[in-house]
mmCIF file of C-alpha atoms in Angstrom:
data_model
loop_
_atom_site.group_PDB
_atom_site.id
_atom_site.type_symbol
_atom_site.label_atom_id
_atom_site.label_comp_id
_atom_site.label_asym_id
_atom_site.label_seq_id
_atom_site.Cartn_x
_atom_site.Cartn_y
_atom_site.Cartn_z
ATOM 1 C CA MET F 830 -35.357 -170.039 56.954
ATOM 2 C CA GLN F 831 -35.941 -166.237 57.794
ATOM 3 C CA TYR F 832 -39.290 -165.930 59.728
ATOM 4 C CA ARG F 833 -41.656 -162.943 59.260
ATOM 5 C CA ARG F 834 -43.874 -161.517 61.689
ATOM 6 C CA LEU F 835 -47.486 -161.900 61.056
ATOM 7 C CA GLY F 836 -48.942 -158.401 61.307
ATOM 8 C CA GLN F 837 -48.821 -157.098 64.808
ATOM 9 C CA THR F 838 -49.047 -160.432 66.479
ATOM 10 C CA GLU F 839 -46.431 -162.430 68.385
ATOM 11 C CA LEU F 840 -46.558 -165.078 65.608
ATOM 12 C CA TYR F 841 -43.509 -165.346 63.402
ATOM 13 C CA ILE F 842 -44.261 -167.634 60.373
ATOM 14 C CA SER F 843 -42.112 -169.056 57.641
ATOM 15 C CA PRO F 844 -42.474 -167.245 54.359
ATOM 16 C CA VAL F 845 -43.710 -170.447 52.872
ATOM 17 C CA GLY F 846 -46.545 -172.292 54.601
ATOM 18 C CA LEU F 847 -48.001 -175.611 53.949
ATOM 19 C CA GLY F 848 -51.357 -175.605 52.639
ATOM 20 C CA GLY F 849 -53.600 -178.575 53.715
ATOM 21 C CA TRP F 850 -56.320 -178.638 51.285
ATOM 22 C CA ALA F 851 -54.546 -181.149 48.956
ATOM 23 C CA LEU F 852 -53.971 -183.488 51.856
ATOM 24 C CA GLY F 853 -57.709 -183.899 52.518
ATOM 25 C CA GLY F 854 -58.201 -186.970 50.352
ATOM 26 C CA THR F 855 -61.565 -185.629 48.994
ATOM 27 C CA ASN F 856 -62.790 -185.495 45.381
ATOM 28 C CA ASP F 857 -61.339 -182.113 44.970
ATOM 29 C CA TRP F 858 -57.731 -183.426 44.635
ATOM 30 C CA GLY F 859 -57.917 -187.258 45.018
ATOM 31 C CA PRO F 860 -56.967 -189.606 47.763
ATOM 32 C CA CYS F 861 -53.867 -189.048 49.936
ATOM 33 C CA SER F 862 -52.441 -191.874 52.006
ATOM 34 C CA GLU F 863 -51.548 -191.592 55.690
ATOM 35 C CA GLN F 864 -47.940 -192.192 54.884
ATOM 36 C CA SER F 865 -47.805 -189.503 52.201
ATOM 37 C CA ALA F 866 -49.310 -187.154 54.749
ATOM 38 C CA GLN F 867 -46.846 -188.097 57.428
ATOM 39 C CA GLU F 868 -43.786 -187.711 54.831
ATOM 40 C CA THR F 869 -45.293 -184.388 53.690
ATOM 41 C CA VAL F 870 -45.515 -182.773 57.090
ATOM 42 C CA ALA F 871 -42.181 -184.229 58.135
ATOM 43 C CA ALA F 872 -40.574 -182.552 55.012
ATOM 44 C CA ALA F 873 -42.190 -179.263 55.813
ATOM 45 C CA LEU F 874 -40.868 -179.193 59.256
ATOM 46 C CA GLY F 875 -37.495 -180.411 58.156
ATOM 47 C CA ALA F 876 -37.361 -177.509 55.682
ATOM 48 C CA GLY F 877 -38.044 -174.954 58.361
ATOM 49 C CA ILE F 878 -41.672 -174.409 57.312
ATOM 50 C CA ASN F 879 -43.691 -173.893 60.634
ATOM 51 C CA LEU F 880 -47.066 -172.452 59.130
ATOM 52 C CA LEU F 881 -49.607 -175.309 58.598
ATOM 53 C CA ASP F 882 -53.090 -174.106 57.387
ATOM 54 C CA THR F 883 -56.120 -176.350 57.156
ATOM 55 C CA ALA F 884 -59.879 -176.404 57.354
ATOM 56 C CA PRO F 885 -62.678 -178.778 58.403
ATOM 57 C CA ILE F 886 -64.162 -178.583 54.790
ATOM 58 C CA TYR F 887 -60.836 -180.147 53.537
ATOM 59 C CA GLY F 888 -61.817 -183.701 54.060
ATOM 60 C CA GLN F 889 -59.285 -185.673 56.091
ATOM 61 C CA SER F 890 -56.844 -182.887 56.215
ATOM 62 C CA GLU F 891 -57.270 -182.061 59.898
ATOM 63 C CA GLU F 892 -57.099 -185.597 61.005
ATOM 64 C CA LEU F 893 -53.887 -186.424 59.063
ATOM 65 C CA ILE F 894 -52.231 -183.206 60.106
ATOM 66 C CA GLY F 895 -53.113 -183.853 63.840
ATOM 67 C CA ARG F 896 -51.614 -187.410 63.791
ATOM 68 C CA ALA F 897 -48.518 -186.098 61.805
ATOM 69 C CA LEU F 898 -47.909 -183.473 64.483
ATOM 70 C CA GLN F 899 -47.984 -185.548 67.493
ATOM 71 C CA GLY F 900 -45.109 -184.696 69.722
ATOM 72 C CA ARG F 901 -44.285 -181.614 67.400
ATOM 73 C CA ARG F 902 -47.258 -179.364 68.132
ATOM 74 C CA GLN F 903 -45.098 -176.581 69.553
ATOM 75 C CA GLN F 904 -43.050 -176.453 66.488
ATOM 76 C CA VAL F 905 -45.710 -174.987 64.231
ATOM 77 C CA VAL F 906 -48.329 -172.153 63.894
ATOM 78 C CA LEU F 907 -51.476 -174.083 63.378
ATOM 79 C CA ALA F 908 -54.259 -172.452 61.395
ATOM 80 C CA SER F 909 -57.754 -173.596 60.595
ATOM 81 C CA LYS F 910 -60.966 -172.017 59.654
ATOM 82 C CA CYS F 911 -64.631 -171.844 60.160
ATOM 83 C CA GLY F 912 -67.860 -171.014 58.187
ATOM 84 C CA LEU F 913 -68.113 -173.511 55.380
ATOM 85 C CA VAL F 914 -70.220 -176.690 55.821
ATOM 86 C CA LYS F 915 -71.223 -179.625 53.620
ATOM 87 C CA ASN F 916 -74.782 -179.984 52.759
ATOM 88 C CA GLY F 917 -75.015 -183.139 50.589
ATOM 89 C CA SER F 918 -73.092 -182.435 47.627
ATOM 90 C CA TRP F 919 -73.215 -178.638 48.187
ATOM 91 C CA THR F 920 -70.959 -176.401 50.261
ATOM 92 C CA ASP F 921 -72.938 -173.781 52.320
ATOM 93 C CA HIS F 922 -71.953 -170.753 54.313
ATOM 94 C CA ASP F 923 -72.662 -170.947 57.933
ATOM 95 C CA LEU F 924 -71.404 -168.289 60.553
ATOM 96 C CA ARG F 925 -73.988 -168.823 63.227
ATOM 97 C CA PRO F 926 -72.481 -168.753 66.672
ATOM 98 C CA GLN F 927 -73.235 -172.724 67.234
ATOM 99 C CA THR F 928 -71.731 -173.502 64.027
ATOM 100 C CA ILE F 929 -68.511 -171.580 64.793
ATOM 101 C CA ILE F 930 -68.311 -173.167 68.178
ATOM 102 C CA ARG F 931 -69.055 -176.714 67.024
ATOM 103 C CA GLN F 932 -66.458 -176.375 64.141
ATOM 104 C CA LEU F 933 -63.804 -175.154 66.406
ATOM 105 C CA GLU F 934 -64.322 -177.914 68.888
ATOM 106 C CA ASP F 935 -64.317 -180.485 66.219
ATOM 107 C CA SER F 936 -61.157 -179.000 64.679
ATOM 108 C CA LEU F 937 -59.424 -179.111 68.084
ATOM 109 C CA SER F 938 -60.301 -182.618 68.517
ATOM 110 C CA ARG F 939 -59.209 -183.802 64.981
ATOM 111 C CA LEU F 940 -55.929 -181.695 65.302
ATOM 112 C CA LYS F 941 -55.318 -183.103 68.710
ATOM 113 C CA THR F 942 -54.552 -179.789 70.335
ATOM 114 C CA ASP F 943 -56.355 -177.516 72.885
ATOM 115 C CA TYR F 944 -55.753 -174.332 70.869
ATOM 116 C CA LEU F 945 -55.266 -172.921 67.445
ATOM 117 C CA ASP F 946 -52.696 -170.192 66.879
ATOM 118 C CA LEU F 947 -54.671 -168.710 63.918
ATOM 119 C CA TYR F 948 -58.491 -169.311 63.535
ATOM 120 C CA GLN F 949 -59.963 -167.707 60.195
ATOM 121 C CA ILE F 950 -63.414 -166.997 58.773
ATOM 122 C CA HIS F 951 -63.236 -168.953 55.616
ATOM 123 C CA TYR F 952 -65.735 -166.957 53.649
ATOM 124 C CA PRO F 953 -68.043 -164.194 54.889
ATOM 125 C CA ASP F 954 -71.658 -165.639 55.264
ATOM 126 C CA PRO F 955 -74.347 -163.395 53.393
ATOM 127 C CA LYS F 956 -76.797 -164.432 56.188
ATOM 128 C CA VAL F 957 -74.823 -163.589 59.222
ATOM 129 C CA PRO F 958 -73.340 -160.153 59.684
ATOM 130 C CA LEU F 959 -69.626 -160.233 59.737
ATOM 131 C CA GLU F 960 -69.602 -158.303 63.076
ATOM 132 C CA ALA F 961 -71.594 -160.892 64.781
ATOM 133 C CA ALA F 962 -69.333 -163.778 63.731
ATOM 134 C CA LEU F 963 -66.411 -161.777 64.920
ATOM 135 C CA GLU F 964 -67.948 -161.352 68.281
ATOM 136 C CA THR F 965 -68.133 -165.165 68.693
ATOM 137 C CA LEU F 966 -64.528 -165.550 67.675
ATOM 138 C CA ALA F 967 -63.502 -162.915 70.289
ATOM 139 C CA ARG F 968 -65.329 -164.857 72.927
ATOM 140 C CA LEU F 969 -63.506 -168.160 71.899
ATOM 141 C CA ARG F 970 -60.134 -166.119 72.010
ATOM 142 C CA GLU F 971 -61.023 -164.907 75.509
ATOM 143 C CA GLN F 972 -61.490 -168.628 76.478
ATOM 144 C CA GLY F 973 -57.982 -169.387 75.197
ATOM 145 C CA LYS F 974 -59.091 -171.580 72.396
ATOM 146 C CA ILE F 975 -57.616 -169.454 69.811
ATOM 147 C CA ARG F 976 -54.780 -167.028 69.876
ATOM 148 C CA TYR F 977 -55.524 -164.849 66.945
ATOM 149 C CA ILE F 978 -58.452 -164.132 64.517
ATOM 150 C CA GLY F 979 -58.067 -164.026 60.751
ATOM 151 C CA LEU F 980 -60.253 -163.558 57.644
ATOM 152 C CA CYS F 981 -60.108 -165.196 54.200
ATOM 153 C CA ASN F 982 -61.546 -164.291 50.850
ATOM 154 C CA VAL F 983 -62.535 -160.688 51.951
ATOM 155 C CA GLY F 984 -62.564 -157.278 50.063
ATOM 156 C CA GLU F 985 -61.302 -154.106 51.541
ATOM 157 C CA ASN F 986 -64.684 -152.912 52.921
ATOM 158 C CA GLU F 987 -65.165 -156.149 54.795
ATOM 159 C CA LEU F 988 -61.701 -156.018 56.181
ATOM 160 C CA ARG F 989 -62.141 -152.530 57.526
ATOM 161 C CA ARG F 990 -65.482 -153.487 59.150
ATOM 162 C CA ALA F 991 -63.822 -156.311 60.812
ATOM 163 C CA ALA F 992 -60.904 -154.409 62.059
ATOM 164 C CA ALA F 993 -63.353 -151.966 63.668
ATOM 165 C CA VAL F 994 -64.814 -154.759 65.785
ATOM 166 C CA CYS F 995 -61.647 -156.726 66.961
ATOM 167 C CA PRO F 996 -58.059 -157.088 66.244
ATOM 168 C CA VAL F 997 -57.541 -158.810 62.954
ATOM 169 C CA ALA F 998 -54.212 -160.807 62.761
ATOM 170 C CA SER F 999 -54.278 -161.606 59.043
ATOM 171 C CA VAL F 1000 -56.017 -161.855 55.710
ATOM 172 C CA GLN F 1001 -55.788 -164.814 53.519
ATOM 173 C CA ASN F 1002 -56.685 -164.095 49.852
ATOM 174 C CA GLU F 1003 -55.852 -165.879 46.690
ATOM 175 C CA PHE F 1004 -52.672 -164.259 45.231
ATOM 176 C CA SER F 1005 -50.691 -165.490 42.227
ATOM 177 C CA LEU F 1006 -49.095 -164.465 39.099
ATOM 178 C CA LEU F 1007 -52.215 -165.542 37.168
ATOM 179 C CA HIS F 1008 -54.681 -163.925 39.611
ATOM 180 C CA PRO F 1009 -52.957 -161.027 41.367
ATOM 181 C CA GLN F 1010 -55.974 -158.831 41.661
ATOM 182 C CA LYS F 1011 -57.518 -160.674 44.652
ATOM 183 C CA GLY F 1012 -54.453 -160.061 46.741
ATOM 184 C CA GLN F 1013 -53.785 -156.618 45.533
ATOM 185 C CA ALA F 1014 -57.309 -155.481 46.374
ATOM 186 C CA VAL F 1015 -56.550 -155.653 50.130
ATOM 187 C CA LEU F 1016 -52.778 -155.343 50.543
ATOM 188 C CA PRO F 1017 -52.811 -151.454 50.809
ATOM 189 C CA ALA F 1018 -55.474 -151.676 53.544
ATOM 190 C CA CYS F 1019 -53.539 -154.614 55.269
ATOM 191 C CA CYS F 1020 -50.411 -152.380 55.226
ATOM 192 C CA GLU F 1021 -52.282 -149.417 56.609
ATOM 193 C CA LEU F 1022 -53.937 -151.392 59.361
ATOM 194 C CA GLY F 1023 -50.879 -153.428 60.321
ATOM 195 C CA ILE F 1024 -52.527 -156.664 59.355
ATOM 196 C CA GLY F 1025 -50.667 -159.644 57.997
ATOM 197 C CA PHE F 1026 -51.455 -161.071 54.674
ATOM 198 C CA ILE F 1027 -51.008 -164.599 53.536
ATOM 199 C CA GLY F 1028 -51.465 -165.648 49.797
ATOM 200 C CA TYR F 1029 -52.963 -168.939 48.787
ATOM 201 C CA GLY F 1030 -53.477 -170.640 45.400
ATOM 202 C CA THR F 1031 -49.804 -169.644 44.667
ATOM 203 C CA LEU F 1032 -49.564 -172.368 41.996
ATOM 204 C CA CYS F 1033 -53.099 -172.209 40.903
ATOM 205 C CA GLY F 1034 -53.446 -175.902 41.554
ATOM 206 C CA GLY F 1035 -50.139 -176.847 39.923
ATOM 207 C CA ILE F 1036 -50.280 -175.002 36.676
ATOM 208 C CA LEU F 1037 -47.431 -172.599 37.370
ATOM 209 C CA SER F 1038 -45.126 -175.622 38.138
ATOM 210 C CA GLY F 1039 -45.148 -175.986 34.435
ATOM 211 C CA LYS F 1040 -46.182 -179.789 34.541
ATOM 212 C CA TYR F 1041 -49.127 -179.389 32.094
ATOM 213 C CA ARG F 1042 -48.220 -179.402 28.441
ATOM 214 C CA LYS F 1043 -51.773 -179.725 27.321
ATOM 215 C CA GLU F 1044 -55.084 -179.400 28.896
ATOM 216 C CA PRO F 1045 -55.260 -182.104 31.526
ATOM 217 C CA ASN F 1046 -58.223 -184.619 31.692
ATOM 218 C CA LEU F 1047 -59.583 -183.943 35.002
ATOM 219 C CA ARG F 1048 -62.284 -185.437 36.925
ATOM 220 C CA ARG F 1049 -65.442 -183.399 37.059
ATOM 221 C CA ALA F 1050 -65.210 -182.847 40.815
ATOM 222 C CA ASP F 1051 -61.433 -182.003 40.612
ATOM 223 C CA ALA F 1052 -60.822 -178.432 42.159
ATOM 224 C CA ARG F 1053 -58.851 -177.504 39.123
ATOM 225 C CA ASN F 1054 -62.030 -177.647 37.142
ATOM 226 C CA TYR F 1055 -64.127 -175.261 39.371
ATOM 227 C CA PHE F 1056 -61.829 -173.274 41.463
ATOM 228 C CA TYR F 1057 -59.007 -171.941 39.576
ATOM 229 C CA LYS F 1058 -60.526 -171.773 36.137
ATOM 230 C CA CYS F 1059 -57.413 -171.715 34.159
ATOM 231 C CA TYR F 1060 -57.249 -175.281 32.825
ATOM 232 C CA ARG F 1061 -59.541 -174.929 29.800
ATOM 233 C CA GLY F 1062 -59.516 -172.971 26.448
ATOM 234 C CA GLU F 1063 -57.897 -169.425 26.203
ATOM 235 C CA ALA F 1064 -57.422 -169.311 29.996
ATOM 236 C CA PHE F 1065 -55.144 -172.446 29.768
ATOM 237 C CA LEU F 1066 -53.197 -170.915 26.917
ATOM 238 C CA GLU F 1067 -52.546 -167.764 28.685
ATOM 239 C CA ALA F 1068 -51.628 -169.581 32.069
ATOM 240 C CA SER F 1069 -49.301 -171.849 29.946
ATOM 241 C CA GLN F 1070 -47.295 -168.971 28.600
ATOM 242 C CA THR F 1071 -46.854 -167.622 32.206
ATOM 243 C CA ALA F 1072 -45.776 -171.022 33.203
ATOM 244 C CA VAL F 1073 -43.160 -171.141 30.440
ATOM 245 C CA ARG F 1074 -41.627 -167.878 31.780
ATOM 246 C CA VAL F 1075 -41.555 -169.230 35.365
ATOM 247 C CA LYS F 1076 -39.788 -172.376 34.197
ATOM 248 C CA GLU F 1077 -37.346 -170.328 31.990
ATOM 249 C CA LEU F 1078 -36.348 -168.100 34.847
ATOM 250 C CA ALA F 1079 -36.256 -171.003 37.425
ATOM 251 C CA LYS F 1080 -33.756 -172.721 35.117
ATOM 252 C CA GLN F 1081 -31.687 -169.667 34.987
ATOM 253 C CA LYS F 1082 -31.718 -169.394 38.765
ATOM 254 C CA GLN F 1083 -31.112 -173.064 39.181
ATOM 255 C CA VAL F 1084 -34.222 -173.743 41.362
ATOM 256 C CA PHE F 1085 -37.534 -175.434 40.709
ATOM 257 C CA ALA F 1086 -40.360 -173.522 39.013
ATOM 258 C CA PRO F 1087 -42.805 -173.549 42.070
ATOM 259 C CA ALA F 1088 -40.005 -171.579 44.088
ATOM 260 C CA VAL F 1089 -40.087 -168.771 41.429
ATOM 261 C CA ALA F 1090 -43.872 -168.673 41.441
ATOM 262 C CA GLY F 1091 -43.840 -168.335 45.214
ATOM 263 C CA ALA F 1092 -40.914 -165.923 45.258
ATOM 264 C CA TRP F 1093 -43.096 -163.505 43.069
ATOM 265 C CA VAL F 1094 -45.855 -163.355 45.608
ATOM 266 C CA LEU F 1095 -43.286 -162.974 48.489
ATOM 267 C CA GLU F 1096 -41.636 -159.868 46.754
ATOM 268 C CA GLN F 1097 -44.964 -158.035 46.879
ATOM 269 C CA ALA F 1098 -45.101 -155.342 49.639
ATOM 270 C CA GLY F 1099 -47.027 -156.254 52.687
ATOM 271 C CA VAL F 1100 -47.099 -160.028 52.018
ATOM 272 C CA SER F 1101 -46.245 -162.016 55.196
ATOM 273 C CA GLY F 1102 -46.306 -165.442 53.628
ATOM 274 C CA VAL F 1103 -47.638 -167.804 51.074
ATOM 275 C CA LEU F 1104 -49.330 -171.148 51.209
ATOM 276 C CA MET F 1105 -48.350 -173.842 48.744
ATOM 277 C CA GLY F 1106 -50.126 -177.116 48.781
ATOM 278 C CA ALA F 1107 -48.226 -180.275 48.529
ATOM 279 C CA ARG F 1108 -48.996 -184.093 48.858
ATOM 280 C CA THR F 1109 -45.392 -185.447 48.693
ATOM 281 C CA ALA F 1110 -42.078 -184.582 50.393
ATOM 282 C CA GLU F 1111 -40.473 -183.654 47.286
ATOM 283 C CA GLN F 1112 -43.083 -181.065 46.410
ATOM 284 C CA VAL F 1113 -42.674 -179.565 49.836
ATOM 285 C CA ARG F 1114 -38.812 -179.383 49.241
ATOM 286 C CA GLN F 1115 -39.561 -177.580 45.934
ATOM 287 C CA ASN F 1116 -41.948 -175.202 47.339
ATOM 288 C CA ALA F 1117 -39.575 -174.327 50.254
ATOM 289 C CA GLN F 1118 -36.993 -172.930 47.934
ATOM 290 C CA ALA F 1119 -39.300 -169.885 47.329
ATOM 291 C CA ALA F 1120 -38.222 -168.464 50.719
ATOM 292 C CA GLN F 1121 -34.620 -168.216 49.405
ATOM 293 C CA VAL F 1122 -35.259 -166.879 45.918
ATOM 294 C CA ALA F 1123 -34.663 -163.174 45.440
ATOM 295 C CA LEU F 1124 -36.006 -161.580 42.315
ATOM 296 C CA THR F 1125 -34.719 -158.397 40.555
ATOM 297 C CA GLU F 1126 -37.025 -155.807 39.056
ATOM 298 C CA ALA F 1127 -36.121 -157.008 35.637
ATOM 299 C CA GLU F 1128 -37.028 -160.565 36.510
ATOM 300 C CA ILE F 1129 -40.256 -159.486 38.066
ATOM 301 C CA TYR F 1130 -41.171 -157.475 34.943
ATOM 302 C CA PHE F 1131 -40.305 -160.639 32.804
ATOM 303 C CA LEU F 1132 -42.707 -162.764 34.902
ATOM 304 C CA GLU F 1133 -45.493 -160.206 34.722
ATOM 305 C CA LYS F 1134 -45.150 -159.770 30.961
ATOM 306 C CA ASP F 1135 -48.537 -159.094 29.310
ATOM 307 C CA LYS F 1136 -50.261 -158.638 32.642
#
């Protein structure tokens, strides 16, 4: 595994990171057992993956990862987030100082560590100025509880505002063959400002692995119903056509389809790494191949056809 420097930080991350949402065991993805989580994290470390990303809103994800990392904390770049809270069946934004502080303390407890390598604002809060939230994070960094500050799901203007307040290590936005615009909107600014970029949603919930031949019968609460929005109607047909090309190229290169989808993101200028969710050791091993796949210009053009 060839590691990449994250922006201008001292962190060097694996090009492929393990996204922790699917490990959470919530209605978003369905249950995940302790054994599966242990095997998934162990497979990630065994494949050279050192970036593990989670969040308190991901159900049991932090607890499972924390237990799986016992005795191996120093092997990973551990990232979590703040700013989303459950309010009954709803998810609300909350970047008030007391909420950020409480969420960090709770995350540290669940992850069984006394610091996080990367602590990220999950989403901007329309009720709290971004600058105020960053001031709280800067104080926590001064206390040694976080090493670096990151942003998720932001646009260029928000990124520039944040960078004017304090050093920003990275941006984490959705970025995939199906939804490239969310990453492309901030990548030039990241490159200009020396800020790392981590893409998530690389497989769009698994559709780019090519495992869906028809529209899946998903639970109403399943994240693929409300988050990725490519599992129904015309959007599903378009995504399926892209998935076919991904599988075809993967067969030619003798790798698994997720590796090609991940490699496409990693080929984009300014990208530090990609997060790929997994719930089994085999999924991790397939995803990890993305770090070893090189795509030619012709192959990239083939994947992007009709985009």
